[in-house]
mmCIF file of C-alpha atoms in Angstrom:
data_model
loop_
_atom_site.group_PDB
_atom_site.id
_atom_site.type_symbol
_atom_site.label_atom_id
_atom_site.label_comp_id
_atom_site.label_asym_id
_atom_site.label_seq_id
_atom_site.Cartn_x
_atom_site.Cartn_y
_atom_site.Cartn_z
ATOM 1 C CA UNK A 1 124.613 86.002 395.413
ATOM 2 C CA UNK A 2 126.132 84.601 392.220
ATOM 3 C CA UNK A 3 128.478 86.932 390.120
ATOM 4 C CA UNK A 4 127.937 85.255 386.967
ATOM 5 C CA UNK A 5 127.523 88.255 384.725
ATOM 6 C CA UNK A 6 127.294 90.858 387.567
ATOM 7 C CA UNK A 7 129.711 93.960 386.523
ATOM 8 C CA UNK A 8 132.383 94.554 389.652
ATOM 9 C CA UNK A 9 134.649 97.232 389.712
ATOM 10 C CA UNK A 10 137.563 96.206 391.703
ATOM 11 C CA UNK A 11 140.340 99.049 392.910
ATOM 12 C CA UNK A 12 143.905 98.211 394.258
ATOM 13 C CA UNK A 13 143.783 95.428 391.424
ATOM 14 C CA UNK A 14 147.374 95.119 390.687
ATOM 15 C CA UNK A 15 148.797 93.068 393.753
ATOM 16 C CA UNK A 16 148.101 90.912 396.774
ATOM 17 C CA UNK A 17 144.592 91.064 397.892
ATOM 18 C CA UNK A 18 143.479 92.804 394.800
ATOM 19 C CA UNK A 19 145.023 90.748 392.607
ATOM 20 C CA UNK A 20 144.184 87.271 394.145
ATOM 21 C CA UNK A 21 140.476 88.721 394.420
ATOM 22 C CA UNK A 22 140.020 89.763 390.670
ATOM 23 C CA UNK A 23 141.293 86.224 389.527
ATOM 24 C CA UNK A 24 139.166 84.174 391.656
ATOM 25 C CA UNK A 25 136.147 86.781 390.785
ATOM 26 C CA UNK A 26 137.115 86.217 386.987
ATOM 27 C CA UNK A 27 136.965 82.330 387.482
ATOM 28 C CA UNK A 28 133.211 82.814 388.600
ATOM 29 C CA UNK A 29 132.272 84.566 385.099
ATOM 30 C CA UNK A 30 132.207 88.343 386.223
ATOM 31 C CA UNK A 31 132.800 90.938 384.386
ATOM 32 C CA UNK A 32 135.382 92.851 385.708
ATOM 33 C CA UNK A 33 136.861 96.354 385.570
ATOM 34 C CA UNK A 34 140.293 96.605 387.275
ATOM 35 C CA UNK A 35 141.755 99.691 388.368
ATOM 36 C CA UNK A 36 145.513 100.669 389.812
ATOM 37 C CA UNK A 37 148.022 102.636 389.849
ATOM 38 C CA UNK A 38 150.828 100.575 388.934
ATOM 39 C CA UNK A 39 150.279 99.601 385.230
ATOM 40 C CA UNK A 40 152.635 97.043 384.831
ATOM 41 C CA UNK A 41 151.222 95.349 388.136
ATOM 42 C CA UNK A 42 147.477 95.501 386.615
ATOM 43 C CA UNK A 43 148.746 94.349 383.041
ATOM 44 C CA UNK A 44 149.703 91.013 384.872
ATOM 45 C CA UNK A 45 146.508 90.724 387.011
ATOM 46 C CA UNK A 46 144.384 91.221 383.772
ATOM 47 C CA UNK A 47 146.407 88.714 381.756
ATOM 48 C CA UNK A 48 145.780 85.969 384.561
ATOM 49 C CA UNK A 49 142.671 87.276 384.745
ATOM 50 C CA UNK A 50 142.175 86.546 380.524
ATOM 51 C CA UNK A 51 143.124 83.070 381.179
ATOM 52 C CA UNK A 52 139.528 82.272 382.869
ATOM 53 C CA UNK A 53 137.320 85.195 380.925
ATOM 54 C CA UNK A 54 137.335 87.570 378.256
ATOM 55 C CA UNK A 55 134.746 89.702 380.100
ATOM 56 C CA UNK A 56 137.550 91.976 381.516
ATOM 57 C CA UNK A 57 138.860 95.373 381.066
ATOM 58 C CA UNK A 58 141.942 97.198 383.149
ATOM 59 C CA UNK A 59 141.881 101.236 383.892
ATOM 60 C CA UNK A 60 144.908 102.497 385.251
ATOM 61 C CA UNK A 61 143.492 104.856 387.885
ATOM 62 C CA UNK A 62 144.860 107.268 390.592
ATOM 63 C CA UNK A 63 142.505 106.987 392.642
ATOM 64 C CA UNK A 64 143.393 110.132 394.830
ATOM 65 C CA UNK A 65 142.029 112.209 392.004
ATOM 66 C CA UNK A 66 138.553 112.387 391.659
ATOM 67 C CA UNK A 67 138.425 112.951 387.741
ATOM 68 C CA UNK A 68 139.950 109.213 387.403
ATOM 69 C CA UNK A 69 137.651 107.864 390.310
ATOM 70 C CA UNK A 70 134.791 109.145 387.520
ATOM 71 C CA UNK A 71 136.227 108.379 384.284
ATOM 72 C CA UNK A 72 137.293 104.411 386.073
ATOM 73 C CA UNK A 73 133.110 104.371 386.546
ATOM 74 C CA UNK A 74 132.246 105.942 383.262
ATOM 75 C CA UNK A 75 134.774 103.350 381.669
ATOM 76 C CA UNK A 76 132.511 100.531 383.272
ATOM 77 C CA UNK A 77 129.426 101.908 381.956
ATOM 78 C CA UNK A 78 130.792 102.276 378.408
ATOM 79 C CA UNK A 79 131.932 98.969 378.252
ATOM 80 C CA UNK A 80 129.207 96.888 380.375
ATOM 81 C CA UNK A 81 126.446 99.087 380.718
ATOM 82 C CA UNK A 82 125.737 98.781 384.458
ATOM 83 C CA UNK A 83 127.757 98.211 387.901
ATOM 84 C CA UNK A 84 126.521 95.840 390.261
ATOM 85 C CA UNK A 85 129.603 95.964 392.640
ATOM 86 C CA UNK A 86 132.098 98.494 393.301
ATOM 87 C CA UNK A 87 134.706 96.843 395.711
ATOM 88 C CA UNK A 88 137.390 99.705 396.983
ATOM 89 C CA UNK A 89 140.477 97.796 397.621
ATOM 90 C CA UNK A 90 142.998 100.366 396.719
ATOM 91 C CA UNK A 91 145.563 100.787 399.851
ATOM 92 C CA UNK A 92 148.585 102.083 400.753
ATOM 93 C CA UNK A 93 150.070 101.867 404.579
ATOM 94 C CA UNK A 94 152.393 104.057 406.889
ATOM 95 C CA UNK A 95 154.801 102.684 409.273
ATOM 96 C CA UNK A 96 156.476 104.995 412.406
ATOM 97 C CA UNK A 97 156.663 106.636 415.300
ATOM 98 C CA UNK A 98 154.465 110.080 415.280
ATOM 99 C CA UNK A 99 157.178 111.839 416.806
ATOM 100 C CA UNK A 100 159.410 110.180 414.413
ATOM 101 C CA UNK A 101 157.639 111.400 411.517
ATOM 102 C CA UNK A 102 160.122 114.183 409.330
ATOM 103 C CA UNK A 103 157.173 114.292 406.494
ATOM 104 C CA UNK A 104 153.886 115.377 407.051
ATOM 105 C CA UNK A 105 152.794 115.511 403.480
ATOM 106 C CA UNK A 106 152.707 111.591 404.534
ATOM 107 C CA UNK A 107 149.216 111.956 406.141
ATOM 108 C CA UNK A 108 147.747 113.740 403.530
ATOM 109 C CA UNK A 109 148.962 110.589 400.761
ATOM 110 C CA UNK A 110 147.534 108.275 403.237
ATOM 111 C CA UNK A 111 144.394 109.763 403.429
ATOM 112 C CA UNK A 112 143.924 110.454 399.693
ATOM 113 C CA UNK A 113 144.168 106.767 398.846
ATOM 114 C CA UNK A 114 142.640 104.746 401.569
ATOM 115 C CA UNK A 115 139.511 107.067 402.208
ATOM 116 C CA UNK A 116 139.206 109.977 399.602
ATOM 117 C CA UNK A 117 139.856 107.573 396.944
ATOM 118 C CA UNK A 118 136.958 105.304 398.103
ATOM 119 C CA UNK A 119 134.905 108.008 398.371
ATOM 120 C CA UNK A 120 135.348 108.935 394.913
ATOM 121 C CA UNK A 121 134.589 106.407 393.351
ATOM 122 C CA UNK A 122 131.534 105.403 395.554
ATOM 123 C CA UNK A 123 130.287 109.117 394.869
ATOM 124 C CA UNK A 124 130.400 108.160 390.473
ATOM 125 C CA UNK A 125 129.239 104.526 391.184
ATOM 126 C CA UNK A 126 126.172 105.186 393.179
ATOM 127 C CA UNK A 127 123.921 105.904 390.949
ATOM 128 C CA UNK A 128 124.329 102.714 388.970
ATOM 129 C CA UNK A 129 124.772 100.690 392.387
ATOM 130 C CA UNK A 130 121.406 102.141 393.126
ATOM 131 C CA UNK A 131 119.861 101.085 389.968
ATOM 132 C CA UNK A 132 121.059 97.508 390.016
ATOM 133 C CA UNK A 133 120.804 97.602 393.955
ATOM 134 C CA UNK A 134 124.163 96.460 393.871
ATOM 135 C CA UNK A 135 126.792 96.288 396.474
ATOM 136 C CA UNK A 136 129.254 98.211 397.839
ATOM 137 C CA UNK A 137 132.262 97.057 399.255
ATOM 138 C CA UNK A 138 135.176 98.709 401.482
ATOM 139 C CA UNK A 139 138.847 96.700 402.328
ATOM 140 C CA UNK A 140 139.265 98.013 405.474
ATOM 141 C CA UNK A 141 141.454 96.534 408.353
ATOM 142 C CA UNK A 142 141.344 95.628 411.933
ATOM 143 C CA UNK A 143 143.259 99.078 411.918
ATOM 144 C CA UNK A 144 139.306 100.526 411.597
ATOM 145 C CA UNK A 145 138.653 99.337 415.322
ATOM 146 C CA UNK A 146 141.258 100.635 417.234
ATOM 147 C CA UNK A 147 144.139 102.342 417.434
ATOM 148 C CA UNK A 148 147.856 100.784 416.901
ATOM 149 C CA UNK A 149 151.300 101.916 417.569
ATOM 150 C CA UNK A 150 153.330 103.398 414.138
ATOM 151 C CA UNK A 151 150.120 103.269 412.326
ATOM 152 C CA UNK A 152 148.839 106.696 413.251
ATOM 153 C CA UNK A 153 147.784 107.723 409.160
ATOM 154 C CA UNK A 154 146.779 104.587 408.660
ATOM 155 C CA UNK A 155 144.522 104.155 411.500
ATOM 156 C CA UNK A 156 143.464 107.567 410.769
ATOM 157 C CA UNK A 157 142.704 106.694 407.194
ATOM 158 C CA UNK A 158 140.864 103.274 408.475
ATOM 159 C CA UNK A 159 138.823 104.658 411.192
ATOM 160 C CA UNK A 160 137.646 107.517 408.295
ATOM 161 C CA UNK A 161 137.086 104.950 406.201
ATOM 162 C CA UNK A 162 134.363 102.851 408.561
ATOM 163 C CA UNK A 163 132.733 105.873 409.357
ATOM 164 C CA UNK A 164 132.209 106.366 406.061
ATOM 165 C CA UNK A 165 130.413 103.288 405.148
ATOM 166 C CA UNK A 166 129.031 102.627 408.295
ATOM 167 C CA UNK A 167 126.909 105.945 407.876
ATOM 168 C CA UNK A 168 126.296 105.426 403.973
ATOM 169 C CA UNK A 169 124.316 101.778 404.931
ATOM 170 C CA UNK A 170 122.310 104.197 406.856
ATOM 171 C CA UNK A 171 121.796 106.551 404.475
ATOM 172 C CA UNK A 172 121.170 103.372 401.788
ATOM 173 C CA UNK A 173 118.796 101.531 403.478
ATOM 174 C CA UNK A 174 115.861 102.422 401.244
ATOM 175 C CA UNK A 175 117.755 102.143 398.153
ATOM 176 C CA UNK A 176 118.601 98.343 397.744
ATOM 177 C CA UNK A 177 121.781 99.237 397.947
ATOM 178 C CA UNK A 178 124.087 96.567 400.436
ATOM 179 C CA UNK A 179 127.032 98.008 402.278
ATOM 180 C CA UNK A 180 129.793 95.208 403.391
ATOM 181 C CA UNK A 181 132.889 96.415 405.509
ATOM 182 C CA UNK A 182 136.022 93.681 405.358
ATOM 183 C CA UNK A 183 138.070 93.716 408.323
ATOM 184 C CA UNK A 184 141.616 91.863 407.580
ATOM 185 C CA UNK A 185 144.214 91.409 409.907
ATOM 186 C CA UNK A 186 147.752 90.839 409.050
ATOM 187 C CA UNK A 187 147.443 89.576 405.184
ATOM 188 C CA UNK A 188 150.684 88.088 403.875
ATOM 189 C CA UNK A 189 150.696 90.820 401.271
ATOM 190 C CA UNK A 190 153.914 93.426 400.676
ATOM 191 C CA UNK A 191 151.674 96.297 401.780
ATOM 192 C CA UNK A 192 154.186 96.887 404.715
ATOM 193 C CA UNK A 193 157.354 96.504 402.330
ATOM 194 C CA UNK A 194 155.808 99.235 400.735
ATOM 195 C CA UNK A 195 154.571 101.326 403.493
ATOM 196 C CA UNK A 196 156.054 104.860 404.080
ATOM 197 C CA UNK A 197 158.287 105.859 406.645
ATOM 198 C CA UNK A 198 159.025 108.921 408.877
ATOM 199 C CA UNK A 199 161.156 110.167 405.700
ATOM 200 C CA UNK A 200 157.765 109.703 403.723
ATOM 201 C CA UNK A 201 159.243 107.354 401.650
ATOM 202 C CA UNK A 202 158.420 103.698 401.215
ATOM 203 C CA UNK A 203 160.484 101.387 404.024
ATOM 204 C CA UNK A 204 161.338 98.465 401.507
ATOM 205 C CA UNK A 205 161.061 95.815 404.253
ATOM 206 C CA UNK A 206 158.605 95.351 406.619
ATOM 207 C CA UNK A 207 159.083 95.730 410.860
ATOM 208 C CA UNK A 208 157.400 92.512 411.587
ATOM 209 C CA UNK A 209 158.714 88.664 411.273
ATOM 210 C CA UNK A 210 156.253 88.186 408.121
ATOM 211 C CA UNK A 211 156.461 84.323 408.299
ATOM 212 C CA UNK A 212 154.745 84.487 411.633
ATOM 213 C CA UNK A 213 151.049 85.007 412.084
ATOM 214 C CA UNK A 214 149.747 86.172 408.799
ATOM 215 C CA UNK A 215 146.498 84.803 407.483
ATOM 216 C CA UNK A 216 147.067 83.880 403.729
ATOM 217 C CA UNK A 217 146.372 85.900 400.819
ATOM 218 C CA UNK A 218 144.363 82.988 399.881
ATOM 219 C CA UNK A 219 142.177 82.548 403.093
ATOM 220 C CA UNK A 220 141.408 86.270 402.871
ATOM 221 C CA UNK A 221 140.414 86.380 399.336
ATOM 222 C CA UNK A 222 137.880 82.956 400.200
ATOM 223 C CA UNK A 223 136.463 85.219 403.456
ATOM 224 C CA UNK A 224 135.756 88.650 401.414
ATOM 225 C CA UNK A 225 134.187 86.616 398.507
ATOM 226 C CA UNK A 226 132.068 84.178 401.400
ATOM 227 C CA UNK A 227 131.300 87.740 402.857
ATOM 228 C CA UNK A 228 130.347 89.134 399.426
ATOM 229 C CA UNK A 229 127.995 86.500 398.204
ATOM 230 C CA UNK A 230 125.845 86.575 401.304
ATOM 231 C CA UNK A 231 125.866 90.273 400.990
ATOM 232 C CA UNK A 232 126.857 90.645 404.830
ATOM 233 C CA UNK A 233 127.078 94.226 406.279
ATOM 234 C CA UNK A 234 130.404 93.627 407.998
ATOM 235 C CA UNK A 235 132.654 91.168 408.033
ATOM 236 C CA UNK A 236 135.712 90.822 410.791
ATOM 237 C CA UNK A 237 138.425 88.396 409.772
ATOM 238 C CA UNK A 238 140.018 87.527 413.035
ATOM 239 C CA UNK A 239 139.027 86.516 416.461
ATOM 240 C CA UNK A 240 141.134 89.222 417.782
ATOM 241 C CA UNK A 241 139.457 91.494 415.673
ATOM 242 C CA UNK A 242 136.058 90.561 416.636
ATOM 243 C CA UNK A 243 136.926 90.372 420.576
ATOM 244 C CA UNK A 244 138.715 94.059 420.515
ATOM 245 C CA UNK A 245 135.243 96.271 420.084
ATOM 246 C CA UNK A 246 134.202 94.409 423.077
ATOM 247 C CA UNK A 247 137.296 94.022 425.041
ATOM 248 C CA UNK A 248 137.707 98.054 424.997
ATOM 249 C CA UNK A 249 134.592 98.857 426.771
ATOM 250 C CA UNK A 250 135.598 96.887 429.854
ATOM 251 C CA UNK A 251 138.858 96.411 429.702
ATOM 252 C CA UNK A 252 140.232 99.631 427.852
ATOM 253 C CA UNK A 253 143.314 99.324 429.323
ATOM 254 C CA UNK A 254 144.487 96.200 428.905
ATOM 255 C CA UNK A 255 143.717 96.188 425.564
ATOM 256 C CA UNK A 256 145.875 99.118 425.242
ATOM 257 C CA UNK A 257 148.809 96.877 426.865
ATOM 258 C CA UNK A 258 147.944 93.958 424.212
ATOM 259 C CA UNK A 259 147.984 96.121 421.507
ATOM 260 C CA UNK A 260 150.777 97.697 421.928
ATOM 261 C CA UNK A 261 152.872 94.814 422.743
ATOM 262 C CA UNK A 262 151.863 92.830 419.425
ATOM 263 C CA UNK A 263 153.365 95.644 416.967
ATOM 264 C CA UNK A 264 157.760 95.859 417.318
ATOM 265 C CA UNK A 265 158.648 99.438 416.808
ATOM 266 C CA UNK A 266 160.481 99.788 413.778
ATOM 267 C CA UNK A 267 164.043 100.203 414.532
ATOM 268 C CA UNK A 268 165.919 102.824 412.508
ATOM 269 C CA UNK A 269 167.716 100.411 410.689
ATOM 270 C CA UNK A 270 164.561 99.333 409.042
ATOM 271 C CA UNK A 271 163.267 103.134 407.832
#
């Protein structure tokens, strides 16, 4: 699949993965429609973006609220006249302890942006996906496979979110319509600096020693575009990730016990 001219719609746009994947998309002559929350952050990615094509637009978008999710899409169609991909990138994480947790409005946020927001705008986009039989893409995470300690939203939101697509390529098959599912591990993105807290407010730093073990932003930007261009239906990033499906239906438990001692709970000093 070449996106020469193909019309992408690309959520989350204004940092790490986002960012990194809207550049290297705009170096391969899409036309692209960016979409974030943070303006400032999206400015930047569309000015890099402007340094390898013209053919791209940026909409700041909430995408927690379902008017934005439609006027991003209508914004697309008014400028390019179709949609060929709608990539939902937009993420935010959530790092402690459930019995830590002082905020429960912290679920709900977490929810709203990794799954409802995806669902929004996949609800507006479809029927142009369906007339250029197009392809629809979900960032999820390894997070989508099985559970993890301090990631309970999160997970939550993951899980939700692979149901979701993994029932709409169902639903799609008929249509022309492609569904791909990314699977990242740990990125080398600030998605934990910025991942809320018991207090429901964003931790600042992250738990984990972030110079150890994290797959570039780089690598993962090469995988979800390989991934993209053969139109794949899901795509897992690590070997850990592709092992853990299996591992849990033998070994439950001692995946449990590997799990659990890969993720360092977060020590109040770091909330």
């Amino acid at each position: 699949m070449s996106f020469a001219n193909k019309t992408i719609v690309l959520t989350g746009a204004s940092a790490g993965i986002g960012r990194k994947l809207a550049i290297s998309l705009a170096q391969q002559d899409a036309n692209l429609v960016l979409a974030a929350r943070n303006q400032e952050g999206l400015e930047q990615t569309l000015t890099a973006c402007t340094k390898h094509t013209q053919k791209v637009i940026a909409v700041p978008t909430d995408v927690t609220h379902a008017v934005a999710c439609q006027q991003l899409i209508e914004r697309a169609i008014g400028v390019f006249g179709q949609i060929d991909i709608l990539i939902n990138n937009a993420g935010i994480g959530m790092l402690t302890c459930f019995d830590e947790v002082t905020d429960l409005s912290i679920f709900e946020r977490v929810m709203q942006v990794n799954y409802l927001g995806a669902v929004y705008c996949t609800h507006y986009a479809l029927p142009y996906l369906k007339t250029s039989q197009g392809l629809l893409v979900a960032i999820s995470s390894i997070c989508g496979k099985t559970g993890v300690p301090t990631r309970t939203g999160y997970v939550a939101s993951k899980h939700a979110m692979q149901g979701f697509f993994d029932t709409l390529r169902l639903e799609f098959r008929s249509t022309g319509v492609d569904v791909l599912v990314v699977s990242p591990g740990f990125v080398a993105t600030d998605i934990r600096q910025r991942a809320l807290g018991a207090d429901g407010k964003p931790l600042g730093k992250s738990p984990r020693d972030e110079t150890q073990g994290n797959m570039s932003v780089d690598e993962c930007v090469h995988q979800i575009i390989w991934a993209m261009e053969r139109r794949k239906r899901e795509h897992i990033m690590t070997l850990k990730g592709k092992v853990l499906p299996w591992a849990k239906l033998i070994m439950p438990g001692l995946v449990d016990r590997i799990t659990a001692a890969t993720v360092r709970k977060p020590t109040a000093t770091q909330k």
